[in-house]
């Protein structure tokens, strides 16, 4: 048991960069001692292993070494599943016409869209936002914050504007 | 169930806090349950009443009676009642089916143990307690703690999104044509107003049209004057490049 | 750059146990090679540092070493809540008798267990796994992957066996 190892364990379990101050308070050392411990840890990690110590956002954090970025990306890859063409269609309709009911999506697409809609709800890209005050009180759907995040949008206003003939004016839209 | 007990509300449907329409207060009377349909629905759902003890035929009858006597505008309410009724019928149908002799879902080893009592599990509980204590000493990376690779960012898919919408708009049915409900004006009535407004004295259009007026008013006045000129009831004259109008001599 | 370090980087980025199969597919090695790499990694971590390799929930995962539990807990502050005695009772019965209904748990314990059961479902240690085909179609419960993880089990087979007279056969049980 030594301070460098203790710091490694703590930084491993942290979900954000930890400052000298916070580390010192949690581990009962002075900030100077913590800084020394971090130096030892940094040197040990640099010499061996797949991890490194980085100073980021005013604190310290463990990260993978850059040379393993490809492996890590390949390992994490299966998660960002691309949306299928039909999911994209449903999502586009919900994004531009929200709040919108399943029946309205069906009408616009000309095919049943309940499966696609459900998948998008599962992926938390769209969600129920209320009920339409028409017979049957059908559910209304809208996009989520996750949708904004996934498409790198700051707000819905950043959706590319559509011109009147129904074609998206992609030229005007600047992808971040 | 006594039909005379089925009293129905005909006025606006009762919308609950969730925006769901409550079924109408159809009364259910039996030896084991007495109360409105909505309450029966709740009791059955929460397994507080045995559905097998409650005859559903009179409830259905009462529902039909309600349909006949209720207003057409209560479609939501009758739909809500139908949903509740359908649920009860389905539940009862299931409950009346004979149970299969053997359980189809079974775990071979676990189920081999008898019913047992809690004493049989003392060791298991002790073992789990021990495992938990050990496990509590381990810390794992918190979920979603790996920040270097944004989880689900797919570059440029936003363009595809817009393109998908544009493509789909091409295929869309035109929205139903909506008539604009504005008071229709006829040119004839407009011509009458214009005739009242002009005199034998030549005046410009601005002087003739009573202010304030909209663009649409201006168009109507202008068209009416042109029509009057065509019919010979009005005349126009050019003064210093400005057009002036007057009533034609009788 | 070597396989053990690569595995360390990948496992660091993972937030759930990764199986040999998944690791092999992601890193383009055979499962045998991955197993060897993990052995090297395990030995290196054991010799030095604050982390260790654990086999848990059907896969491999990095965790902090137990000796740093207090430091990490102090740093993270909100300590993971321990299960109460009655929750443990319900959990033990569900674990050994799954799939099992609430009524069966009640019978064995001799007291109502719906509250405990609900708490365990909320903590995602048990879940509904189906319905028993008896009158009333009661819900059947079973344990989750999270249960394995929380009790450091690799699979349900690692639960200590109960002998016929109701006493667990301690000898056969091998803690990892």
Coordinates of C-alpha atoms in Angstrom, one line a residue:
Chain A
X1 CA 0.0 0.0 0.0
X2 CA 1.5 3.3 -1.1
X3 CA 0.2 6.7 -2.0
X4 CA 0.7 6.4 -5.8
X5 CA -1.3 3.1 -5.8
X6 CA -4.0 4.6 -3.6
X7 CA -4.2 7.6 -6.0
X8 CA -4.5 5.2 -9.0
X9 CA -7.4 3.4 -7.3
X10 CA -9.2 6.6 -6.4
X11 CA -8.7 8.1 -9.9
X12 CA -9.9 4.9 -11.5
X13 CA -13.2 5.0 -9.6
X14 CA -13.7 8.8 -10.3
X15 CA -16.0 9.8 -13.0
X16 CA -14.5 13.3 -13.5
X17 CA -11.1 15.0 -13.1
X18 CA -10.1 15.3 -9.4
X19 CA -8.2 18.4 -8.2
X20 CA -5.3 18.3 -5.8
X21 CA -7.5 19.8 -3.2
X22 CA -10.2 17.2 -3.3
X23 CA -7.7 14.4 -3.4
X24 CA -5.8 15.8 -0.4
X25 CA -9.0 16.1 1.6
X26 CA -10.3 12.6 0.7
X27 CA -7.0 10.9 1.4
X28 CA -5.7 12.9 4.4
X29 CA -2.5 14.1 2.8
X30 CA -1.2 17.6 2.1
X31 CA -1.6 18.9 -1.5
X32 CA 2.2 18.7 -1.8
X33 CA 2.2 15.1 -0.9
X34 CA -0.5 14.4 -3.3
X35 CA 1.4 16.2 -6.1
X36 CA 4.4 14.0 -5.3
X37 CA 2.3 10.9 -5.3
X38 CA 0.8 11.8 -8.7
X39 CA 4.3 12.3 -10.1
X40 CA 5.3 8.8 -9.0
X41 CA 2.1 7.4 -10.5
X42 CA 2.6 9.3 -13.7
X43 CA 6.1 7.9 -14.1
X44 CA 5.1 4.3 -13.3
X45 CA 2.2 4.5 -15.8
X46 CA 4.3 6.0 -18.5
X47 CA 6.9 3.2 -18.1
X48 CA 4.3 0.3 -18.3
X49 CA 0.7 -0.5 -19.0
X50 CA -2.1 0.8 -21.1
X51 CA -3.1 3.8 -19.0
X52 CA -1.7 7.3 -18.4
X53 CA -2.3 10.2 -16.0
X54 CA -3.7 13.3 -17.7
X55 CA -4.2 16.8 -16.3
X56 CA -7.5 18.0 -17.6
X57 CA -10.1 20.6 -16.7
X58 CA -8.2 21.7 -13.6
X59 CA -7.8 18.1 -12.2
X60 CA -6.2 14.7 -12.8
X61 CA -7.7 11.8 -14.5
X62 CA -6.7 8.4 -15.8
X63 CA -7.1 7.7 -19.5
X64 CA -6.0 5.1 -22.0
X65 CA -2.7 5.8 -23.8
X66 CA -3.2 7.3 -27.3
X67 CA -1.5 4.3 -29.0
X68 CA -4.5 2.1 -27.9
X69 CA -7.1 4.5 -29.2
X70 CA -7.9 2.3 -32.2
X71 CA -8.3 -0.8 -30.1
X72 CA -10.5 0.9 -27.6
X73 CA -12.6 2.5 -30.4
X74 CA -12.9 -1.0 -32.0
X75 CA -14.0 -2.4 -28.7
X76 CA -16.5 0.4 -28.0
X77 CA -17.7 0.5 -31.6
X78 CA -20.6 -2.0 -31.6
X79 CA -22.5 0.5 -29.5
X80 CA -23.0 3.4 -31.9
X81 CA -25.3 1.5 -34.1
X82 CA -26.2 3.5 -37.2
X83 CA -29.8 4.3 -37.6
X84 CA -31.5 2.4 -40.4
X85 CA -33.0 4.2 -43.4
X86 CA -36.5 3.8 -42.1
X87 CA -35.5 4.8 -38.5
X88 CA -34.0 8.0 -40.0
X89 CA -37.2 8.7 -41.8
X90 CA -39.3 8.3 -38.7
X91 CA -36.8 10.4 -36.7
X92 CA -36.8 13.1 -39.4
X93 CA -40.6 13.4 -39.3
X94 CA -40.7 13.5 -35.5
X95 CA -37.8 16.1 -35.4
X96 CA -39.4 18.4 -37.9
X97 CA -43.1 18.0 -37.2
X98 CA -43.0 17.5 -33.4
X99 CA -45.2 17.0 -31.5
X100 CA -46.6 14.4 -33.8
X101 CA -48.6 11.2 -33.4
X102 CA -47.9 7.7 -34.7
X103 CA -50.8 8.0 -37.1
X104 CA -49.4 11.2 -38.5
X105 CA -46.0 9.6 -39.1
X106 CA -47.7 6.7 -40.7
X107 CA -49.6 9.0 -43.1
X108 CA -46.5 10.9 -44.1
X109 CA -44.4 7.8 -44.7
X110 CA -47.2 5.8 -46.2
X111 CA -46.2 2.7 -44.2
X112 CA -46.7 1.6 -40.7
X113 CA -44.0 3.1 -38.5
X114 CA -44.8 1.7 -35.0
X115 CA -41.8 -0.6 -35.0
X116 CA -39.4 2.2 -36.0
X117 CA -41.0 4.5 -33.5
X118 CA -40.6 2.0 -30.7
X119 CA -36.9 1.5 -31.5
X120 CA -36.3 5.2 -31.4
X121 CA -38.0 5.4 -28.1
X122 CA -35.8 2.6 -26.8
X123 CA -32.7 4.4 -28.0
X124 CA -34.0 7.5 -26.2
X125 CA -33.9 9.6 -29.3
X126 CA -37.7 10.4 -29.1
X127 CA -40.1 10.2 -26.2
X128 CA -43.8 10.7 -25.4
X129 CA -44.5 14.4 -24.9
X130 CA -48.2 14.3 -24.2
X131 CA -51.5 13.4 -25.8
X132 CA -53.3 14.9 -28.6
X133 CA -56.8 16.2 -27.7
X134 CA -58.6 14.3 -30.4
X135 CA -60.7 11.1 -30.1
X136 CA -58.6 8.3 -28.7
X137 CA -56.1 10.8 -27.1
X138 CA -53.2 9.5 -29.2
X139 CA -49.7 9.9 -27.8
X140 CA -47.6 12.7 -29.1
X141 CA -43.9 12.2 -29.7
X142 CA -41.0 14.7 -29.7
X143 CA -37.2 14.5 -29.7
X144 CA -35.1 14.2 -26.6
X145 CA -32.0 15.9 -25.3
X146 CA -30.1 12.7 -26.3
X147 CA -31.3 13.3 -29.9
X148 CA -29.6 16.8 -29.8
X149 CA -26.5 15.2 -28.3
X150 CA -26.3 12.4 -30.8
X151 CA -26.7 14.8 -33.7
X152 CA -24.3 17.4 -32.3
X153 CA -27.1 20.0 -32.2
X154 CA -27.3 22.8 -29.6
X155 CA -31.0 23.2 -30.0
X156 CA -33.8 22.2 -32.4
X157 CA -33.3 25.5 -34.2
X158 CA -30.1 24.1 -35.6
X159 CA -31.9 21.6 -37.6
X160 CA -31.2 22.3 -41.3
X161 CA -34.1 24.5 -42.6
X162 CA -36.3 23.0 -45.2
X163 CA -37.1 25.1 -48.2
X164 CA -40.7 25.4 -49.4
X165 CA -40.4 22.8 -52.2
X166 CA -39.7 20.2 -49.5
X167 CA -36.0 20.0 -50.2
X168 CA -33.6 20.6 -47.3
X169 CA -31.5 23.6 -47.8
X170 CA -28.3 21.9 -46.8
X171 CA -26.0 24.6 -48.1
X172 CA -27.1 27.0 -45.5
X173 CA -26.6 24.5 -42.7
X174 CA -23.2 24.4 -41.2
X175 CA -22.4 21.1 -39.5
X176 CA -20.7 22.5 -36.4
Chain B
X1 CA -76.8 -5.9 -11.9
X2 CA -79.8 -3.8 -12.1
X3 CA -80.2 -1.8 -15.3
X4 CA -82.0 1.0 -13.6
X5 CA -78.9 1.6 -11.6
X6 CA -77.0 2.4 -14.8
X7 CA -77.0 6.1 -14.7
X8 CA -74.9 7.8 -17.2
X9 CA -73.4 11.2 -17.4
X10 CA -74.1 12.8 -20.7
X11 CA -72.2 16.0 -20.2
X12 CA -68.5 16.5 -20.9
X13 CA -66.3 13.4 -20.4
X14 CA -64.3 13.3 -17.2
X15 CA -60.7 13.7 -18.0
X16 CA -58.2 12.6 -15.3
X17 CA -55.0 14.3 -14.4
X18 CA -53.1 12.2 -16.9
X19 CA -55.3 13.3 -19.7
X20 CA -57.0 10.0 -19.9
X21 CA -60.7 9.8 -20.2
X22 CA -62.4 7.9 -17.4
X23 CA -65.1 5.4 -18.3
X24 CA -68.6 6.5 -17.6
X25 CA -70.0 5.6 -14.2
X26 CA -71.7 2.3 -15.2
X27 CA -72.8 0.7 -12.0
X28 CA -71.9 -3.0 -11.4
X29 CA -73.9 -5.0 -8.8
X30 CA -73.1 -8.5 -7.8
X31 CA -72.8 -10.5 -4.6
X32 CA -69.1 -9.8 -4.2
X33 CA -68.8 -6.4 -5.7
X34 CA -70.8 -3.3 -5.9
X35 CA -69.6 -0.1 -7.5
X36 CA -68.8 1.6 -10.8
X37 CA -67.1 -0.1 -13.7
X38 CA -63.9 1.9 -13.2
X39 CA -63.6 0.7 -9.6
X40 CA -64.1 -2.9 -10.7
X41 CA -61.4 -2.5 -13.3
X42 CA -59.0 -1.2 -10.6
X43 CA -59.9 -4.0 -8.2
X44 CA -59.4 -6.7 -10.8
X45 CA -56.1 -5.2 -11.9
X46 CA -54.8 -5.1 -8.4
X47 CA -56.2 -8.6 -7.7
X48 CA -58.4 -7.4 -4.9
X49 CA -61.5 -9.2 -6.2
X50 CA -62.1 -12.5 -7.8
X51 CA -63.4 -11.9 -11.3
X52 CA -64.8 -15.4 -11.4
X53 CA -67.5 -14.3 -8.9
X54 CA -68.7 -11.4 -11.0
X55 CA -71.1 -12.0 -13.9
X56 CA -70.0 -9.8 -16.8
X57 CA -73.0 -10.3 -19.1
X58 CA -75.1 -7.7 -17.2
X59 CA -72.2 -5.3 -17.3
X60 CA -72.0 -5.7 -21.1
X61 CA -75.7 -5.2 -21.3
X62 CA -75.5 -2.1 -19.3
X63 CA -72.7 -0.8 -21.5
X64 CA -74.9 -1.2 -24.6
X65 CA -77.6 0.6 -22.8
X66 CA -75.2 3.4 -22.1
X67 CA -74.1 3.5 -25.7
X68 CA -77.8 3.8 -26.9
X69 CA -78.6 6.5 -24.4
X70 CA -75.4 8.6 -24.5
X71 CA -74.5 11.5 -26.7
X72 CA -72.4 10.9 -29.8
X73 CA -69.8 13.4 -28.5
X74 CA -68.9 11.0 -25.7
X75 CA -66.9 8.8 -28.0
X76 CA -63.8 9.0 -25.7
X77 CA -65.8 8.0 -22.7
X78 CA -67.4 5.0 -24.4
X79 CA -64.0 4.0 -25.8
X80 CA -62.6 4.1 -22.2
X81 CA -65.5 2.0 -21.0
X82 CA -64.9 -0.5 -23.8
X83 CA -61.2 -0.8 -23.0
X84 CA -62.1 -1.5 -19.3
X85 CA -64.7 -4.0 -20.3
X86 CA -62.4 -5.7 -22.9
X87 CA -59.8 -6.1 -20.2
X88 CA -62.2 -7.6 -17.7
X89 CA -63.5 -10.1 -20.3
X90 CA -59.9 -11.1 -21.3
X91 CA -58.9 -11.5 -17.7
X92 CA -61.9 -13.6 -17.0
X93 CA -61.4 -15.7 -20.1
X94 CA -57.9 -16.5 -19.0
X95 CA -59.0 -17.2 -15.4
X96 CA -61.6 -19.7 -16.7
X97 CA -59.1 -21.7 -18.7
X98 CA -58.0 -24.9 -17.0
X99 CA -54.5 -24.6 -15.6
X100 CA -51.9 -27.0 -17.2
X101 CA -51.0 -29.9 -15.0
X102 CA -47.3 -29.2 -14.9
X103 CA -45.4 -26.0 -14.8
X104 CA -43.7 -25.4 -18.1
X105 CA -41.1 -23.1 -16.6
X106 CA -38.8 -24.8 -14.2
X107 CA -35.2 -24.7 -13.1
X108 CA -34.0 -28.2 -12.8
X109 CA -31.7 -27.9 -9.7
X110 CA -33.4 -25.2 -7.8
X111 CA -36.9 -26.6 -8.2
X112 CA -35.7 -30.0 -6.9
X113 CA -35.6 -28.4 -3.5
X114 CA -38.8 -28.7 -1.6
X115 CA -40.9 -25.8 -0.5
X116 CA -38.6 -25.4 2.4
X117 CA -38.5 -22.8 5.1
X118 CA -36.3 -19.9 5.7
X119 CA -34.0 -22.0 7.9
X120 CA -32.9 -23.9 4.8
X121 CA -31.5 -20.8 3.4
X122 CA -29.4 -19.6 6.4
X123 CA -26.2 -20.7 4.8
X124 CA -27.1 -19.1 1.5
X125 CA -27.9 -15.8 3.3
X126 CA -24.6 -16.0 5.2
X127 CA -22.7 -16.6 2.0
X128 CA -24.4 -13.8 0.2
X129 CA -23.6 -11.5 3.1
X130 CA -20.0 -12.5 2.9
X131 CA -19.9 -12.0 -0.9
X132 CA -21.5 -8.7 -0.6
X133 CA -18.9 -7.5 2.0
X134 CA -16.1 -8.6 -0.3
X135 CA -17.7 -7.0 -3.3
X136 CA -18.3 -3.7 -1.5
X137 CA -14.5 -3.3 -1.3
X138 CA -14.1 -3.3 -5.0
X139 CA -14.8 -0.2 -7.1
X140 CA -15.4 -0.3 -10.8
X141 CA -15.3 2.4 -13.4
X142 CA -18.6 4.3 -13.2
X143 CA -20.9 3.8 -16.1
X144 CA -20.3 6.1 -19.0
X145 CA -17.1 7.4 -17.4
X146 CA -15.0 7.1 -20.5
X147 CA -15.0 10.6 -21.9
X148 CA -12.4 10.5 -24.7
X149 CA -14.7 8.9 -27.3
X150 CA -18.1 10.5 -27.5
X151 CA -20.5 7.6 -27.2
X152 CA -22.8 7.8 -30.1
X153 CA -21.7 10.6 -32.4
X154 CA -22.2 9.9 -36.0
X155 CA -20.7 12.6 -38.2
X156 CA -22.9 14.2 -40.8
X157 CA -25.9 12.1 -40.1
X158 CA -27.7 15.3 -39.5
X159 CA -27.6 15.9 -43.3
X160 CA -29.0 12.4 -43.9
X161 CA -31.7 13.3 -41.4
X162 CA -32.7 16.4 -43.4
X163 CA -32.4 14.5 -46.7
X164 CA -34.7 11.8 -45.3
X165 CA -37.3 14.3 -44.4
X166 CA -37.1 16.1 -47.7
X167 CA -37.4 12.7 -49.5
X168 CA -40.4 11.8 -47.4
X169 CA -42.1 15.1 -48.0
X170 CA -42.1 14.4 -51.7
X171 CA -44.1 11.2 -51.1
X172 CA -46.5 12.8 -48.6
X173 CA -50.1 13.1 -49.4
X174 CA -51.2 16.7 -49.8
X175 CA -52.8 18.0 -46.6
X176 CA -56.6 18.2 -46.9
X177 CA -57.6 21.5 -48.5
X178 CA -58.9 23.8 -45.9
X179 CA -61.3 26.5 -46.9
X180 CA -60.6 29.9 -45.4
X181 CA -63.6 31.0 -43.5
X182 CA -63.6 34.6 -44.2
X183 CA -66.7 36.5 -44.9
X184 CA -67.2 36.3 -48.7
X185 CA -67.6 39.6 -50.4
X186 CA -69.2 39.8 -53.8
X187 CA -68.1 42.3 -56.4
X188 CA -71.7 43.3 -56.9
X189 CA -72.1 44.5 -53.2
X190 CA -68.7 46.2 -53.5
X191 CA -69.8 48.0 -56.6
X192 CA -72.9 49.3 -54.7
X193 CA -70.6 50.6 -51.9
X194 CA -68.4 52.3 -54.5
X195 CA -71.4 53.9 -56.2
X196 CA -72.5 55.3 -52.8
X197 CA -69.0 56.7 -52.2
X198 CA -68.3 58.4 -55.5
X199 CA -70.0 61.6 -56.6
X200 CA -69.9 63.7 -59.7
X201 CA -66.9 65.4 -58.4
X202 CA -63.6 63.8 -59.6
X203 CA -61.6 62.5 -56.7
X204 CA -58.5 60.3 -56.3
X205 CA -58.9 56.7 -55.0
X206 CA -57.4 57.6 -51.7
X207 CA -60.1 60.2 -51.2
X208 CA -62.8 57.7 -52.1
X209 CA -61.9 54.7 -50.0
X210 CA -62.9 55.2 -46.3
X211 CA -59.8 54.7 -44.1
X212 CA -58.5 52.5 -42.6
X213 CA -58.4 49.9 -45.3
X214 CA -56.5 46.7 -45.9
X215 CA -54.7 45.7 -49.1
X216 CA -57.6 43.4 -49.8
X217 CA -60.0 46.3 -49.4
X218 CA -58.0 48.4 -51.8
X219 CA -58.1 45.5 -54.4
X220 CA -61.8 45.2 -54.0
X221 CA -62.5 48.9 -54.3
X222 CA -60.2 49.1 -57.4
X223 CA -61.9 46.1 -59.1
X224 CA -65.3 47.5 -58.3
X225 CA -64.5 50.9 -59.9
X226 CA -63.1 49.3 -63.0
X227 CA -66.2 47.2 -63.3
X228 CA -68.4 50.4 -62.9
X229 CA -66.4 52.2 -65.6
X230 CA -66.9 49.2 -67.9
X231 CA -70.6 49.3 -67.3
X232 CA -70.6 53.1 -67.9
X233 CA -71.6 54.0 -64.3
X234 CA -68.3 55.7 -63.5
X235 CA -65.7 57.7 -65.3
X236 CA -62.1 58.5 -64.9
X237 CA -59.9 61.4 -65.8
X238 CA -56.2 62.1 -65.8
X239 CA -55.2 65.2 -63.8
X240 CA -51.4 65.9 -63.9
X241 CA -50.7 62.2 -64.2
X242 CA -53.1 61.2 -61.3
X243 CA -56.2 59.2 -62.0
X244 CA -59.4 60.6 -60.6
X245 CA -62.8 59.0 -60.5
X246 CA -66.4 60.3 -60.6
X247 CA -69.9 59.0 -61.0
X248 CA -71.1 59.1 -64.6
X249 CA -73.9 61.5 -65.4
X250 CA -77.2 59.8 -65.3
Chain C
X1 CA 2.6 -1.8 -27.3
X2 CA 1.7 -5.3 -26.2
X3 CA -1.4 -7.3 -25.7
X4 CA -1.6 -7.1 -21.9
X5 CA -1.4 -3.3 -22.1
X6 CA -3.9 -3.2 -24.9
X7 CA -6.3 -5.3 -22.8
X8 CA -5.8 -3.0 -19.9
X9 CA -6.7 0.0 -22.0
X10 CA -9.7 -1.7 -23.4
X11 CA -11.0 -3.0 -20.0
X12 CA -10.4 0.5 -18.5
X13 CA -12.7 2.0 -21.1
X14 CA -15.4 -0.7 -20.6
X15 CA -18.1 -0.1 -18.0
X16 CA -19.2 -3.7 -17.8
X17 CA -17.5 -7.1 -17.8
X18 CA -16.1 -8.1 -21.2
X19 CA -16.1 -11.7 -22.3
X20 CA -13.1 -13.5 -23.9
X21 CA -15.2 -13.7 -27.0
X22 CA -15.9 -10.0 -27.3
X23 CA -12.3 -9.1 -26.5
X24 CA -11.1 -11.5 -29.1
X25 CA -13.4 -10.1 -31.7
X26 CA -12.5 -6.5 -30.9
X27 CA -8.8 -6.9 -30.8
X28 CA -8.3 -9.5 -33.6
X29 CA -6.8 -12.2 -31.4
X30 CA -7.9 -15.7 -30.7
X31 CA -9.6 -16.3 -27.4
X32 CA -6.6 -18.4 -26.3
X33 CA -4.3 -15.4 -26.9
X34 CA -6.6 -13.1 -25.1
X35 CA -6.7 -15.5 -22.1
X36 CA -2.9 -15.5 -22.1
X37 CA -2.8 -11.7 -22.3
X38 CA -5.2 -11.5 -19.4
X39 CA -3.0 -13.7 -17.3
X40 CA 0.0 -11.5 -17.9
X41 CA -2.1 -8.4 -17.1
X42 CA -3.5 -10.0 -13.9
X43 CA 0.0 -10.8 -12.7
X44 CA 1.4 -7.4 -13.5
X45 CA -1.5 -5.7 -11.7
X46 CA -1.2 -7.9 -8.7
X47 CA 2.5 -7.1 -8.4
X48 CA 2.0 -3.3 -8.5
X49 CA -0.5 -0.6 -8.5
X50 CA -4.0 0.1 -7.2
X51 CA -6.0 -2.0 -9.7
X52 CA -6.7 -5.6 -10.2
X53 CA -8.4 -7.9 -12.8
X54 CA -11.5 -9.7 -11.7
X55 CA -13.6 -12.3 -13.3
X56 CA -17.2 -11.4 -12.7
X57 CA -20.6 -11.8 -14.3
X58 CA -19.3 -13.9 -17.1
X59 CA -16.5 -11.6 -18.1
X60 CA -13.4 -9.7 -17.1
X61 CA -13.3 -6.3 -15.6
X62 CA -10.8 -4.0 -13.8
X63 CA -11.5 -3.0 -10.3
X64 CA -9.7 -1.2 -7.4
X65 CA -7.8 -3.5 -5.0
X66 CA -9.8 -4.2 -1.8
X67 CA -7.1 -2.6 0.4
X68 CA -8.0 0.8 -1.1
X69 CA -11.7 0.4 -0.5
X70 CA -11.7 2.9 2.4
X71 CA -9.8 5.6 0.4
X72 CA -12.0 5.2 -2.6
X73 CA -15.2 5.2 -0.5
X74 CA -14.0 8.4 1.3
X75 CA -13.4 10.0 -2.1
X76 CA -16.7 8.9 -3.6
X77 CA -18.6 9.6 -0.3
X78 CA -22.1 8.2 -1.0
X79 CA -21.3 4.6 0.1
X80 CA -23.1 1.8 -1.7
X81 CA -26.0 0.8 0.5
X82 CA -25.9 -2.6 2.0
X83 CA -28.8 -5.0 1.7
X84 CA -30.9 -5.5 4.9
X85 CA -31.3 -8.9 6.5
X86 CA -34.8 -9.3 5.1
X87 CA -33.8 -8.2 1.6
X88 CA -31.0 -10.8 1.8
X89 CA -33.5 -13.5 2.7
X90 CA -35.7 -12.7 -0.2
X91 CA -32.7 -12.5 -2.5
X92 CA -31.4 -15.9 -1.3
X93 CA -34.7 -17.6 -2.0
X94 CA -35.0 -16.0 -5.4
X95 CA -31.4 -16.9 -6.2
X96 CA -31.8 -20.6 -5.3
X97 CA -35.4 -21.2 -6.4
X98 CA -35.7 -19.1 -9.5
X99 CA -38.0 -18.7 -11.2
X100 CA -40.1 -18.2 -8.2
X101 CA -43.4 -16.3 -7.4
X102 CA -44.0 -13.8 -4.6
X103 CA -46.4 -16.3 -3.0
X104 CA -43.7 -18.9 -2.9
X105 CA -41.3 -16.6 -1.3
X106 CA -43.9 -15.6 1.2
X107 CA -44.5 -19.3 2.1
X108 CA -40.9 -20.0 2.7
X109 CA -40.2 -16.9 4.7
X110 CA -43.6 -17.1 6.6
X111 CA -44.0 -13.3 6.2
X112 CA -45.1 -11.0 3.4
X113 CA -42.2 -10.2 1.2
X114 CA -43.7 -7.9 -1.5
X115 CA -41.9 -4.8 -0.1
X116 CA -38.5 -6.5 -0.1
X117 CA -39.1 -8.0 -3.5
X118 CA -40.0 -4.6 -4.9
X119 CA -36.9 -3.0 -3.5
X120 CA -34.7 -5.7 -5.0
X121 CA -36.4 -5.2 -8.4
X122 CA -35.7 -1.4 -8.0
X123 CA -32.0 -2.2 -7.2
X124 CA -32.1 -4.4 -10.4
X125 CA -30.9 -7.4 -8.5
X126 CA -33.9 -9.4 -9.5
X127 CA -36.4 -9.0 -12.3
X128 CA -39.6 -10.5 -13.7
X129 CA -38.7 -13.4 -15.9
X130 CA -42.2 -14.6 -16.9
X131 CA -45.5 -15.7 -15.6
X132 CA -46.4 -19.0 -13.9
X133 CA -49.1 -20.9 -15.8
X134 CA -51.3 -21.3 -12.8
X135 CA -54.6 -19.5 -12.0
X136 CA -53.9 -15.8 -11.7
X137 CA -50.8 -16.1 -13.8
X138 CA -48.5 -14.8 -11.0
X139 CA -45.2 -13.2 -12.0
X140 CA -42.1 -15.2 -11.8
X141 CA -38.8 -13.6 -10.5
X142 CA -35.2 -14.4 -11.2
X143 CA -31.8 -12.8 -10.5
X144 CA -30.1 -10.4 -12.9
X145 CA -26.6 -9.9 -14.3
X146 CA -26.3 -7.1 -11.8
X147 CA -26.9 -9.6 -9.0
X148 CA -23.9 -11.6 -10.2
X149 CA -21.8 -8.5 -10.3
X150 CA -22.9 -7.2 -6.9
X151 CA -21.9 -10.5 -5.3
X152 CA -18.8 -11.0 -7.3
X153 CA -20.1 -14.2 -8.9
X154 CA -19.2 -15.3 -12.3
X155 CA -22.3 -17.4 -12.8
X156 CA -25.2 -18.8 -10.8
X157 CA -23.3 -22.0 -10.5
X158 CA -20.9 -20.3 -8.1
X159 CA -23.7 -20.1 -5.5
X160 CA -22.8 -22.5 -2.7
X161 CA -24.8 -25.6 -3.2
X162 CA -27.4 -26.6 -0.6
X163 CA -27.2 -30.2 0.4
X164 CA -30.4 -32.3 0.8
X165 CA -30.7 -31.8 4.5
X166 CA -30.8 -28.1 3.8
X167 CA -27.2 -27.5 4.8
X168 CA -24.9 -25.9 2.3
X169 CA -21.9 -28.0 1.2
X170 CA -19.2 -25.6 2.2
X171 CA -16.3 -27.7 1.1
X172 CA -17.3 -27.8 -2.5
X173 CA -17.6 -24.1 -2.7
X174 CA -14.6 -22.3 -3.9
X175 CA -14.5 -18.5 -3.6
X176 CA -13.2 -17.5 -7.0

